[in-house]
JSON list of C-alpha atoms in Angstrom, two decimals:
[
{"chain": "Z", "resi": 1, "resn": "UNK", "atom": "CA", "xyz": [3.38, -22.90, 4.24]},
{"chain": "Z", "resi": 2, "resn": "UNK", "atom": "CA", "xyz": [2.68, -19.25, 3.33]},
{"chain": "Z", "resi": 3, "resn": "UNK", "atom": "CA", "xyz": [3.36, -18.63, -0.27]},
{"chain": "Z", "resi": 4, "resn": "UNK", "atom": "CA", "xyz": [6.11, -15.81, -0.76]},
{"chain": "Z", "resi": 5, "resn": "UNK", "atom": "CA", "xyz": [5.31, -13.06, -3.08]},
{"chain": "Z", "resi": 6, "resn": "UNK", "atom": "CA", "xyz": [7.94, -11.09, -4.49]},
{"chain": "Z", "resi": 7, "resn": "UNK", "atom": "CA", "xyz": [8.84, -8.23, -4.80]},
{"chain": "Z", "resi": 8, "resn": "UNK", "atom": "CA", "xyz": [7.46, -7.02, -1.56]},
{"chain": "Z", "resi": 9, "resn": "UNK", "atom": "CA", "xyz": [6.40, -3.29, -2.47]},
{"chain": "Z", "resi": 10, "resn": "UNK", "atom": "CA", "xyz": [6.48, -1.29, -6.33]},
{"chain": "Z", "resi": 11, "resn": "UNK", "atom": "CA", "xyz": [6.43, 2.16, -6.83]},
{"chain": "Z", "resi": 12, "resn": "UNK", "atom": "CA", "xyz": [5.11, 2.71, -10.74]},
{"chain": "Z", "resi": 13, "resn": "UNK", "atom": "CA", "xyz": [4.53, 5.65, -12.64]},
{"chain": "Z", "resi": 14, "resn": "UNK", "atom": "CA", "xyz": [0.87, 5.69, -14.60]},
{"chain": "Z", "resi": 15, "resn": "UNK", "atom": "CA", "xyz": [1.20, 4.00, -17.80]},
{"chain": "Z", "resi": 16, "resn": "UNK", "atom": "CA", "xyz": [3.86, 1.73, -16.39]},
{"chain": "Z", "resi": 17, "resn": "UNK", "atom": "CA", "xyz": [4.02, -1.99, -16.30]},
{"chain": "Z", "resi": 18, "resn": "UNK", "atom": "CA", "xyz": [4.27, -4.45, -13.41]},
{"chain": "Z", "resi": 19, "resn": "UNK", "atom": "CA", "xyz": [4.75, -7.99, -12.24]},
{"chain": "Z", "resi": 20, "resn": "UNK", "atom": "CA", "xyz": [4.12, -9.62, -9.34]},
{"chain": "Z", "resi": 21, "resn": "UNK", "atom": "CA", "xyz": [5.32, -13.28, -8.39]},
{"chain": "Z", "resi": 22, "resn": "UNK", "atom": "CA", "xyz": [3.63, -15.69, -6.07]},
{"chain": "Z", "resi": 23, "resn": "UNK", "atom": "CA", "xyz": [5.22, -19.22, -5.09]},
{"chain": "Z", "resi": 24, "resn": "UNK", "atom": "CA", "xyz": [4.81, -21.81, -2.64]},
{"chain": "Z", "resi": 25, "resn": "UNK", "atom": "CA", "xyz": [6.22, -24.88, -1.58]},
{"chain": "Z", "resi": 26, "resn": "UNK", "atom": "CA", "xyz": [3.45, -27.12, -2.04]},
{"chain": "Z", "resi": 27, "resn": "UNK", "atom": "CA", "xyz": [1.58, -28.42, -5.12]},
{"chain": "Z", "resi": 28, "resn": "UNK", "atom": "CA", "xyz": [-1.38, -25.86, -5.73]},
{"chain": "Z", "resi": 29, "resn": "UNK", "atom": "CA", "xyz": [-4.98, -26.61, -7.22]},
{"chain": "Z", "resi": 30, "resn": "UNK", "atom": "CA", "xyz": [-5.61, -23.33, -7.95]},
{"chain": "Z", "resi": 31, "resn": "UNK", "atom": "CA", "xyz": [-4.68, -19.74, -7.59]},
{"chain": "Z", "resi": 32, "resn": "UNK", "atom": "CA", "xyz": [-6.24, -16.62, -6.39]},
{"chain": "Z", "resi": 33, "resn": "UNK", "atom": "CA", "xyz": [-5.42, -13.23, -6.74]},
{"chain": "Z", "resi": 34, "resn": "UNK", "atom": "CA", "xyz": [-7.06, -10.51, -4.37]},
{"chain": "Z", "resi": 35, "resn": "UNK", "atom": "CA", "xyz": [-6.68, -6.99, -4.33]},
{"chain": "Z", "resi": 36, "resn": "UNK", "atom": "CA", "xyz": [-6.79, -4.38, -1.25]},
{"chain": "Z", "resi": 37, "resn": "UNK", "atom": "CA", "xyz": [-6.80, -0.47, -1.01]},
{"chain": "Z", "resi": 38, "resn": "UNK", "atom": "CA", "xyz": [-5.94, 1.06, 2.09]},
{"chain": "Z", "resi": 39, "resn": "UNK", "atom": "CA", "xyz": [-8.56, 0.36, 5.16]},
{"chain": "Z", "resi": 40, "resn": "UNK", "atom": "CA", "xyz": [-10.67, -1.63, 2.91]},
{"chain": "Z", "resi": 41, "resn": "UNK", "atom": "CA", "xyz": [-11.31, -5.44, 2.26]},
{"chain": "Z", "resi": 42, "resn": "UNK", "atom": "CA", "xyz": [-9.87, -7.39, -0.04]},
{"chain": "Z", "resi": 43, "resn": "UNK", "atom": "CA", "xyz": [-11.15, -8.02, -3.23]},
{"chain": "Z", "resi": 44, "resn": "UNK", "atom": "CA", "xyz": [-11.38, -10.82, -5.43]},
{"chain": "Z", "resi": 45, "resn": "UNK", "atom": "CA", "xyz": [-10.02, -10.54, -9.09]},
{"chain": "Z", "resi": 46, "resn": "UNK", "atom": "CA", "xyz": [-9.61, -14.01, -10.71]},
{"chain": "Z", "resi": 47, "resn": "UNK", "atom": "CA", "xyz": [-8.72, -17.58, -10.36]},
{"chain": "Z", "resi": 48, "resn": "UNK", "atom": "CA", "xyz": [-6.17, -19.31, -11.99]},
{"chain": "Z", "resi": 49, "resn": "UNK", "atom": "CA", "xyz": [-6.41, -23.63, -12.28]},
{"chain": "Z", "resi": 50, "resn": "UNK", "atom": "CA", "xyz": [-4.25, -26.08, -12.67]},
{"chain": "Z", "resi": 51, "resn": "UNK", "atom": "CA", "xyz": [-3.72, -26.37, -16.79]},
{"chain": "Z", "resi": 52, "resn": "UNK", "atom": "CA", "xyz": [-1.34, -23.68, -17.00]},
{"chain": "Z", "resi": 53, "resn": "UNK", "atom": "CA", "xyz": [-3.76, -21.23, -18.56]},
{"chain": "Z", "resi": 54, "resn": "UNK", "atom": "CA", "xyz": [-3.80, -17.36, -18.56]},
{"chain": "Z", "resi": 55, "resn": "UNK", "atom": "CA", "xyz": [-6.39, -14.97, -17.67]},
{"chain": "Z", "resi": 56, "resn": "UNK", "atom": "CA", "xyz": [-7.21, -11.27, -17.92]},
{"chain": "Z", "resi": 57, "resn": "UNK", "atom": "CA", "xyz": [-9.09, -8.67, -16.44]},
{"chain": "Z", "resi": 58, "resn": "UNK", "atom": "CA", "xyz": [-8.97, -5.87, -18.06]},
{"chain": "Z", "resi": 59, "resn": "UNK", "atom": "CA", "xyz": [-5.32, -4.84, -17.87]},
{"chain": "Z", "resi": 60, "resn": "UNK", "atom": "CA", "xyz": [-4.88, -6.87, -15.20]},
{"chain": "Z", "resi": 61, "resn": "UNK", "atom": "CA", "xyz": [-3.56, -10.67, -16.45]},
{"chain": "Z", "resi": 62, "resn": "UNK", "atom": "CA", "xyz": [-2.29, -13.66, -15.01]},
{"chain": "Z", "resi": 63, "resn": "UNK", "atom": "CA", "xyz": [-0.18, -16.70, -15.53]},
{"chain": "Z", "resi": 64, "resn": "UNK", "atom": "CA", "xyz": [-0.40, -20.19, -13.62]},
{"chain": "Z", "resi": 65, "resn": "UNK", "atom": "CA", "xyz": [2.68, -22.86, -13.02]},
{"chain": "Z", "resi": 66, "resn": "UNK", "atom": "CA", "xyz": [1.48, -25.33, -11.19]},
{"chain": "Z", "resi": 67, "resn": "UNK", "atom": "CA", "xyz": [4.81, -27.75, -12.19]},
{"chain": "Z", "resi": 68, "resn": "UNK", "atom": "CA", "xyz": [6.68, -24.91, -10.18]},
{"chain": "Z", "resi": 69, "resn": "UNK", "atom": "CA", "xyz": [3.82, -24.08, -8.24]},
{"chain": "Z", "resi": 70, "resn": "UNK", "atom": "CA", "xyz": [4.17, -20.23, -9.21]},
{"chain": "Z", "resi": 71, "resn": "UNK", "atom": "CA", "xyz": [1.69, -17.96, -10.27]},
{"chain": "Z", "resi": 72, "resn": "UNK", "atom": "CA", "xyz": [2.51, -14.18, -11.70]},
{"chain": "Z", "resi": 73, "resn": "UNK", "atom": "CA", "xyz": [0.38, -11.28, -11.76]},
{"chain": "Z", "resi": 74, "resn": "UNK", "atom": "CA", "xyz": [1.14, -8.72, -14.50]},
{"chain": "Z", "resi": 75, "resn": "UNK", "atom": "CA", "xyz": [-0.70, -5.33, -14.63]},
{"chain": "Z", "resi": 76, "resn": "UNK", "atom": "CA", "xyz": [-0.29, -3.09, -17.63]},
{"chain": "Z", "resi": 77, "resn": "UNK", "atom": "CA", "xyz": [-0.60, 0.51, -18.39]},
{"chain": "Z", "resi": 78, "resn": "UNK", "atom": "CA", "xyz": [-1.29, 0.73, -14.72]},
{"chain": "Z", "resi": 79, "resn": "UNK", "atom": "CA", "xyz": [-3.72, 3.51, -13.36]},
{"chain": "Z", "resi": 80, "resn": "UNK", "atom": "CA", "xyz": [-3.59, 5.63, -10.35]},
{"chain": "Z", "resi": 81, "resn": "UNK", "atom": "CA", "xyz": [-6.81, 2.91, -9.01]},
{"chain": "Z", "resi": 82, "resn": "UNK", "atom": "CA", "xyz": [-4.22, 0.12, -9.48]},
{"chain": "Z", "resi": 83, "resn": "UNK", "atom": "CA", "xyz": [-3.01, 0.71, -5.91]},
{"chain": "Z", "resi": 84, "resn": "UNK", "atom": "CA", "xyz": [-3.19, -1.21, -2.99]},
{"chain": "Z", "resi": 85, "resn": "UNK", "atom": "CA", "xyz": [-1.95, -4.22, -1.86]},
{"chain": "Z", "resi": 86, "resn": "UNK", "atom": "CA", "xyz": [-1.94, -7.83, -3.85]},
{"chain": "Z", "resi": 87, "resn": "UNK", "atom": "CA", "xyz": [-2.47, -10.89, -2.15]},
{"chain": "Z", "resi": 88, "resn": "UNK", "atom": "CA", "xyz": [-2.25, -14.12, -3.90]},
{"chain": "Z", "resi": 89, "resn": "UNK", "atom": "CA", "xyz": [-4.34, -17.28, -2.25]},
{"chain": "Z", "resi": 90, "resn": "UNK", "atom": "CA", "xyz": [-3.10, -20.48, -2.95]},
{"chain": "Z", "resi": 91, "resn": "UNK", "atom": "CA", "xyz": [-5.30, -23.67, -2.65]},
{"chain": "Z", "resi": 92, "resn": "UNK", "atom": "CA", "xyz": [-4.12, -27.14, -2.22]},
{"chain": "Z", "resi": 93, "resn": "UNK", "atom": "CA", "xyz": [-7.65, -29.10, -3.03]},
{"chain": "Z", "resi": 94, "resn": "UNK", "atom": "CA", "xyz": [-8.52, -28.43, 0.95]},
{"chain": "Z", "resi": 95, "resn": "UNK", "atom": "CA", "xyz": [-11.04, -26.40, 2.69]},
{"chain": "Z", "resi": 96, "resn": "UNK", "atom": "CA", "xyz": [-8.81, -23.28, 2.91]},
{"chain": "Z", "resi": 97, "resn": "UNK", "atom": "CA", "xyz": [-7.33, -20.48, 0.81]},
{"chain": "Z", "resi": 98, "resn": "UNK", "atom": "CA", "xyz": [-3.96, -19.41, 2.26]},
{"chain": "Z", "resi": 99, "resn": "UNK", "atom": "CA", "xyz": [-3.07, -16.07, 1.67]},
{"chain": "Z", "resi": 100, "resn": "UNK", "atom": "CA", "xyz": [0.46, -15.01, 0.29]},
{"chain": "Z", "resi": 101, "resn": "UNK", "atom": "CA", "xyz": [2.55, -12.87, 2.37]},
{"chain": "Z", "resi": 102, "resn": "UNK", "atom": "CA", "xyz": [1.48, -9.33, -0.09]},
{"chain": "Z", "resi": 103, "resn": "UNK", "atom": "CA", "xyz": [2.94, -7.03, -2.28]},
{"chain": "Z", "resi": 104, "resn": "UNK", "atom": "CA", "xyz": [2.02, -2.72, -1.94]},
{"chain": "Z", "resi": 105, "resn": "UNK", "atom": "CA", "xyz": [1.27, -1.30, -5.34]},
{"chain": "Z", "resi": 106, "resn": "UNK", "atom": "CA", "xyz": [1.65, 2.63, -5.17]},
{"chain": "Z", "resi": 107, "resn": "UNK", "atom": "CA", "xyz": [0.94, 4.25, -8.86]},
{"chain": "Z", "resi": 108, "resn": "UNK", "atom": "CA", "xyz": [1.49, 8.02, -8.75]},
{"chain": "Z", "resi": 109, "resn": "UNK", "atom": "CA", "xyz": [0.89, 10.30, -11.54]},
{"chain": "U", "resi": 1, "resn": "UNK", "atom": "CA", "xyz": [-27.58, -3.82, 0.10]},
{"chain": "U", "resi": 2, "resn": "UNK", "atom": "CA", "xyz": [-24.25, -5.01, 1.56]},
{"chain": "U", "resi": 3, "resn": "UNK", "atom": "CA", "xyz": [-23.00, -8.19, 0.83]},
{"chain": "U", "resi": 4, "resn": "UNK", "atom": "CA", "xyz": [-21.16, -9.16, 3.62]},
{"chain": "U", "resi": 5, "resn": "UNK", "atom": "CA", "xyz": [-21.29, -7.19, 6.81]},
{"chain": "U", "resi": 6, "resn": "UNK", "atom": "CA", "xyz": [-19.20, -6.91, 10.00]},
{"chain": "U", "resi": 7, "resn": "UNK", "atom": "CA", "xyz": [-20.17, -5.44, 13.02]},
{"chain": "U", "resi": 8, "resn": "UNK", "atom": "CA", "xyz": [-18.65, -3.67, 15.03]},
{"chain": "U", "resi": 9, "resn": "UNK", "atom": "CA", "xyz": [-15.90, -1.79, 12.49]},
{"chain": "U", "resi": 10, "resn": "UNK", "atom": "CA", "xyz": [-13.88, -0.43, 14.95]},
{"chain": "U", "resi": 11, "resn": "UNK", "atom": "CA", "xyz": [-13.71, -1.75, 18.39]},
{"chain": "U", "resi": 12, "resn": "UNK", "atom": "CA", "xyz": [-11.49, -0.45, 21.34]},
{"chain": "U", "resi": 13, "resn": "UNK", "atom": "CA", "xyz": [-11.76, -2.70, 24.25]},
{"chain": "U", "resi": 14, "resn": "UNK", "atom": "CA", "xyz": [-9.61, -3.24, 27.97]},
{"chain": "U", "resi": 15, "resn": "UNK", "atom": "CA", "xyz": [-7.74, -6.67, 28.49]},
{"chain": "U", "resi": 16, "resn": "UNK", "atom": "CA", "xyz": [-9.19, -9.35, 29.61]},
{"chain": "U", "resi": 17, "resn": "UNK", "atom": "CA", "xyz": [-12.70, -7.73, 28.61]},
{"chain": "U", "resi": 18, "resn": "UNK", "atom": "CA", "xyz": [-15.47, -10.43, 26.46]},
{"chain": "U", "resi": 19, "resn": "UNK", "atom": "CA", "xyz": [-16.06, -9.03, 23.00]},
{"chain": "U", "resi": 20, "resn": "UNK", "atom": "CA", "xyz": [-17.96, -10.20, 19.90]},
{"chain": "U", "resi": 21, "resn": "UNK", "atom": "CA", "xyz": [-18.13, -9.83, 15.80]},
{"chain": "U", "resi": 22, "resn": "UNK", "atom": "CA", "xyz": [-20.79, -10.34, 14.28]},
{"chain": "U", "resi": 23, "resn": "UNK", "atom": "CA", "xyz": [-20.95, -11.00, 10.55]},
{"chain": "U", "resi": 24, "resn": "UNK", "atom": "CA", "xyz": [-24.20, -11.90, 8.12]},
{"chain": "U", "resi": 25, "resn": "UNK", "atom": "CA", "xyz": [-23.89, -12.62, 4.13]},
{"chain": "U", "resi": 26, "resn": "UNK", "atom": "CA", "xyz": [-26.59, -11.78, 2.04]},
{"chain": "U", "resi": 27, "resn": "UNK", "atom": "CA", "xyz": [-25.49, -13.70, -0.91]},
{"chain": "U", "resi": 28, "resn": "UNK", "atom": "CA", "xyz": [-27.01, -17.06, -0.10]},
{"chain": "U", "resi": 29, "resn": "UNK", "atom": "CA", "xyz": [-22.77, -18.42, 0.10]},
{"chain": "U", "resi": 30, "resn": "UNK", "atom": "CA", "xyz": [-22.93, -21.86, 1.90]},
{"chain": "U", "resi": 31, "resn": "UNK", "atom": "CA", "xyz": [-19.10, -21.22, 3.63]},
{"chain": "U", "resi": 32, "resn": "UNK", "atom": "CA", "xyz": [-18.14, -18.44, 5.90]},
{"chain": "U", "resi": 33, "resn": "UNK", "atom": "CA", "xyz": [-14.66, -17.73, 7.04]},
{"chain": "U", "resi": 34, "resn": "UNK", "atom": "CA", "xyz": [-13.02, -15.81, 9.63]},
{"chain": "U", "resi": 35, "resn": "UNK", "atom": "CA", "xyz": [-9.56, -14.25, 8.59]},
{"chain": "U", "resi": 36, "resn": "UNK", "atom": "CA", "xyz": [-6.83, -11.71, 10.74]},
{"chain": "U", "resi": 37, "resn": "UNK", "atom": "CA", "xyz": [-4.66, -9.73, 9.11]},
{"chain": "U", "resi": 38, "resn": "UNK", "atom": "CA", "xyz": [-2.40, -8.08, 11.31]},
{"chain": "U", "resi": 39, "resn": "UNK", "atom": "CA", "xyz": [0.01, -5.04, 11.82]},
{"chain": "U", "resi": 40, "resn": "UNK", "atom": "CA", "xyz": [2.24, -6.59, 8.78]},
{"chain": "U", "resi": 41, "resn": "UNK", "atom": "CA", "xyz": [-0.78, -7.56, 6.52]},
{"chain": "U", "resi": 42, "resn": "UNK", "atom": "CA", "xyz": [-0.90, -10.93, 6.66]},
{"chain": "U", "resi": 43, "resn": "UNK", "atom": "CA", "xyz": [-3.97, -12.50, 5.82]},
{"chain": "U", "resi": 44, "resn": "UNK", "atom": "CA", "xyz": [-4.25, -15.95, 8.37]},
{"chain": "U", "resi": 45, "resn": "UNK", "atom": "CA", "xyz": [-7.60, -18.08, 8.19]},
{"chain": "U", "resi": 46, "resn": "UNK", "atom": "CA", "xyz": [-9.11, -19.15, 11.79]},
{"chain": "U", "resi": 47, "resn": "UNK", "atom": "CA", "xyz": [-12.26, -20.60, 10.75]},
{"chain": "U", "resi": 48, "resn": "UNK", "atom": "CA", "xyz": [-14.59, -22.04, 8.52]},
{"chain": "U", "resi": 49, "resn": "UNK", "atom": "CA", "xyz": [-18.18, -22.84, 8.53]},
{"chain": "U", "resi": 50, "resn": "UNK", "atom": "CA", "xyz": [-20.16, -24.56, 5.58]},
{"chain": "U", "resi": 51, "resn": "UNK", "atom": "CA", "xyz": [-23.71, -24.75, 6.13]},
{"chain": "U", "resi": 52, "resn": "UNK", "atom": "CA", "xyz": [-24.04, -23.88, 10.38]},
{"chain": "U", "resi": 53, "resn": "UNK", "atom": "CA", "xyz": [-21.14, -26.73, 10.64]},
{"chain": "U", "resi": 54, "resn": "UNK", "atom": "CA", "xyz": [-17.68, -26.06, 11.77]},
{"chain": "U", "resi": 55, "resn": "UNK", "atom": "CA", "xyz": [-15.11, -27.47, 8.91]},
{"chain": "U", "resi": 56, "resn": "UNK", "atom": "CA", "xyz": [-11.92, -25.48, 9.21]},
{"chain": "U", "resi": 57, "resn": "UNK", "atom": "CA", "xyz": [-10.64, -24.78, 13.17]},
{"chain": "U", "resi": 58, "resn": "UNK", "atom": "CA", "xyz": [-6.85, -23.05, 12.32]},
{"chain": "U", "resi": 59, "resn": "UNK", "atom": "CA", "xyz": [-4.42, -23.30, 15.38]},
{"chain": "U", "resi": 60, "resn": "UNK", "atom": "CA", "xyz": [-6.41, -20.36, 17.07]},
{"chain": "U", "resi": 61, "resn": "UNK", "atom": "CA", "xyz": [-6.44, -19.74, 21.04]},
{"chain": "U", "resi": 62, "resn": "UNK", "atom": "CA", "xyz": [-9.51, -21.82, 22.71]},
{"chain": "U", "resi": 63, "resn": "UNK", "atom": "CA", "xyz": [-10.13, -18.08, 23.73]},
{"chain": "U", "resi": 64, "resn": "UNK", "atom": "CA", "xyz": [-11.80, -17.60, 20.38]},
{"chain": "U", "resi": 65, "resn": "UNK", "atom": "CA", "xyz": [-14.96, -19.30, 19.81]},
{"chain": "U", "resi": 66, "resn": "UNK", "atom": "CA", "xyz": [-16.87, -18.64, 16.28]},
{"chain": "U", "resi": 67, "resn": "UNK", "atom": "CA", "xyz": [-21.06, -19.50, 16.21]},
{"chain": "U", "resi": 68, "resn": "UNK", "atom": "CA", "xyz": [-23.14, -20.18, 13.28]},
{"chain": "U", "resi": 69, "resn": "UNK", "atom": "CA", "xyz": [-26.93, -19.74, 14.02]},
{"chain": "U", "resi": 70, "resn": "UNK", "atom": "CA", "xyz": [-28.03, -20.15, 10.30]},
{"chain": "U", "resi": 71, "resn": "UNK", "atom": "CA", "xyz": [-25.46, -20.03, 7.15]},
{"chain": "U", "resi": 72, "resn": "UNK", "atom": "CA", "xyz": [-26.12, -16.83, 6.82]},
{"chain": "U", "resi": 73, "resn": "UNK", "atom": "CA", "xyz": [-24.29, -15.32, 9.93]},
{"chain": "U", "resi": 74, "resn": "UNK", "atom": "CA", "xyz": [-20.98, -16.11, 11.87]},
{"chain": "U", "resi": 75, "resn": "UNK", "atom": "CA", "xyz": [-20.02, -14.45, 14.69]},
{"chain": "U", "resi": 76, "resn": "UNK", "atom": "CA", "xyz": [-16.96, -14.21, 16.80]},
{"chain": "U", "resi": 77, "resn": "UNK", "atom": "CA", "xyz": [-17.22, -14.18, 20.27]},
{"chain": "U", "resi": 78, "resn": "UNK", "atom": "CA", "xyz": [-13.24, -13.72, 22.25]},
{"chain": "U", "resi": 79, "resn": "UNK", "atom": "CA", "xyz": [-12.27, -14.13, 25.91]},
{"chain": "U", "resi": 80, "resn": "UNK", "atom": "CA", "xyz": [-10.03, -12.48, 28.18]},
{"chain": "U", "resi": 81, "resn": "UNK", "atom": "CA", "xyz": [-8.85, -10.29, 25.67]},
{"chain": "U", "resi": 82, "resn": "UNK", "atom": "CA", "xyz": [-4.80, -10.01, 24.96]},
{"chain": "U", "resi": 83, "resn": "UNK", "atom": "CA", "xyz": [-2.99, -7.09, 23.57]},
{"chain": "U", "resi": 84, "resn": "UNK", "atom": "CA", "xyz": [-1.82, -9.69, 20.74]},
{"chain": "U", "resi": 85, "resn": "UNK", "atom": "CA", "xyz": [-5.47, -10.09, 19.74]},
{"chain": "U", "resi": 86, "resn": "UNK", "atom": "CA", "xyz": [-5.23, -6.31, 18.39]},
{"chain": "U", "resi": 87, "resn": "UNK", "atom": "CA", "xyz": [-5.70, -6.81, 14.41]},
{"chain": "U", "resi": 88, "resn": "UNK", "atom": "CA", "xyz": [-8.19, -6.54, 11.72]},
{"chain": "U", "resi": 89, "resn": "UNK", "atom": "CA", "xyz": [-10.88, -8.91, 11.04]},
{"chain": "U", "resi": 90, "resn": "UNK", "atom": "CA", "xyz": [-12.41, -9.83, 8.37]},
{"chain": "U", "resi": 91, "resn": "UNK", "atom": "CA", "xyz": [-15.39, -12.23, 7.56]},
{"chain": "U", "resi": 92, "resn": "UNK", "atom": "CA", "xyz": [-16.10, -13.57, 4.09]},
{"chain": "U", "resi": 93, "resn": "UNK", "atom": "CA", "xyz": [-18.03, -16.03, 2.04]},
{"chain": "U", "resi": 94, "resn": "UNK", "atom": "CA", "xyz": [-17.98, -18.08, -0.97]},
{"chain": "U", "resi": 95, "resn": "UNK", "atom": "CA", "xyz": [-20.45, -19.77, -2.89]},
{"chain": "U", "resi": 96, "resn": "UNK", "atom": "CA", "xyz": [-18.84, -23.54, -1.96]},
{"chain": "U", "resi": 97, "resn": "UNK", "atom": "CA", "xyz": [-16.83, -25.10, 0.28]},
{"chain": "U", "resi": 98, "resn": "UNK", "atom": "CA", "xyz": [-13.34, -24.00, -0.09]},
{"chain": "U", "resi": 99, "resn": "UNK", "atom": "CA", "xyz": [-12.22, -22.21, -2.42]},
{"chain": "U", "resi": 100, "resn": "UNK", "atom": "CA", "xyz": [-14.68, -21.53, -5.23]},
{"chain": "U", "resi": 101, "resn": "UNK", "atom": "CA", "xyz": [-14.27, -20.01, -9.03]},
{"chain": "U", "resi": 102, "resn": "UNK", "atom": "CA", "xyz": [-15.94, -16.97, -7.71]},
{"chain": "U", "resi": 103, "resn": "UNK", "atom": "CA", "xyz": [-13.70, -16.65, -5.25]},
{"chain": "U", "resi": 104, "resn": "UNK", "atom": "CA", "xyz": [-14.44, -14.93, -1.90]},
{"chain": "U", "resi": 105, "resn": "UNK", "atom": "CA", "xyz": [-16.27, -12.06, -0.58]},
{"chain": "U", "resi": 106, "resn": "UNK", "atom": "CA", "xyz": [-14.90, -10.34, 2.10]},
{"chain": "U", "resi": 107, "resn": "UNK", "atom": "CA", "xyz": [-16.80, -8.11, 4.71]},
{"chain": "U", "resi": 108, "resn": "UNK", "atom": "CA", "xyz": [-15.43, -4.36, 5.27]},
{"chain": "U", "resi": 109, "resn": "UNK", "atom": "CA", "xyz": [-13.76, -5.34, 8.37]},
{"chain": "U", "resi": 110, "resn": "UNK", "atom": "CA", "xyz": [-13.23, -5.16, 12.40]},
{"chain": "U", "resi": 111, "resn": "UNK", "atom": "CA", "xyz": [-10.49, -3.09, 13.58]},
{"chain": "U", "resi": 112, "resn": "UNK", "atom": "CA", "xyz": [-9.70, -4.19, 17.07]},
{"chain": "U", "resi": 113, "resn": "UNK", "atom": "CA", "xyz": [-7.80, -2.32, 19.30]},
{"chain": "U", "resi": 114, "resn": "UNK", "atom": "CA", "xyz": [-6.45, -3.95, 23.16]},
{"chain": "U", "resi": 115, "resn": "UNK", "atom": "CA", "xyz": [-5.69, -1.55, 25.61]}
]
């Protein structure tokens, strides 16, 4: 039931490009994605609904699937305070955000 | 002023010893959660309260018991503490039931450690 992120750690460079996959096995509503530095909480970045659409945040975008029930996380020109670890949080029109299983971000310089 | 705020942040405790979280939003969110993440970082909800009512109960030991004197604070209260229980805690909030556009605001945080 937990969705499965891939891939399961990156290692970028500053300035270099990344994507980040989230899929489940059930039909989603909507999509979260959360980020979280080291020893801190997570924190929300955007929401994704079902219609397919796109969303940024600053260099930080995202795409929505629901036929495959995938979401993707791409982060541009990344920066040293990309990372931490990305959690997607799936929600199937219940009570509940279910967390994805995570994927470590380290950006050195 | 701190959104959402757990106390203790770390806590080091015996087995089978009583502990509690407490957690209080000062957001005005209608739903509070309870999440674990544990040694491998996985985030797994336990509860949910909207409004001082319990909505969400996960599969969690009957040795956990969450309280909701007003909607603005949750607390955790655990039994007979098990090594198994060591993880991190984390309360949050959102501004409806469920997930919400805003998405959800998570407290800093309860290490606990069982010795």
């Amino acid at each position: 039931q937990q969705p499965v992120q891939s891939p399961q750690a990156v290692i970028l460079r500053e300035g270099e490009d990344a994507v980040i996959n989230c899929s489940s096995s059930k039909a989603l509503y909507s999509v979260h994605w959360y980020r979280q530095k080291h020893g801190e909480a997570p924190v929300f970045l955007m929401i994704l609904l079902k219609g397919g659409e796109q969303k940024g945040h600053e260099k930080i975008s995202a795409s929505f699937n629901e036929k495959k029930q995938q979401s993707s996380l791409y982060l541009t020109a990344s920066q040293l305070s990309y990372s931490g670890t990305y959690f997607c949080g799936t929600d199937r029109n219940t009570d509940k955000l279910i967390f994805g299983t995570g994927t470590r971000l380290q950006v050195f310089p | 002023d701190t959104a959402v705020s757990q106390t203790p942040k770390y806590l080091v405790t015996q087995m089978g010893n009583d502990k509690s979280i407490k957690c209080e939003q000062n957001l005005g969110h209608d739903t509070m959660y309870w999440y674990k993440q544990d040694s491998k970082k996985f985030l797994k909800i336990m509860f949910s309260y909207n409004n001082k009512e319990l909505i969400i109960n996960e599969t969690v030991p009957n040795r956990f018991s969450p309280k909701s004197p007003d909607k603005a604070h949750l607390n955790l209260h655990i039994n007979s503490l098990e090594l198994g229980d060591s993880a991190v805690y984390f309360c949050a909030s959102s501004q409806e039931t469920g997930p919400s556009v805003y998405g959800y605001t998570f407290g800093s945080g309860t290490r606990l450690t069982v010795v």
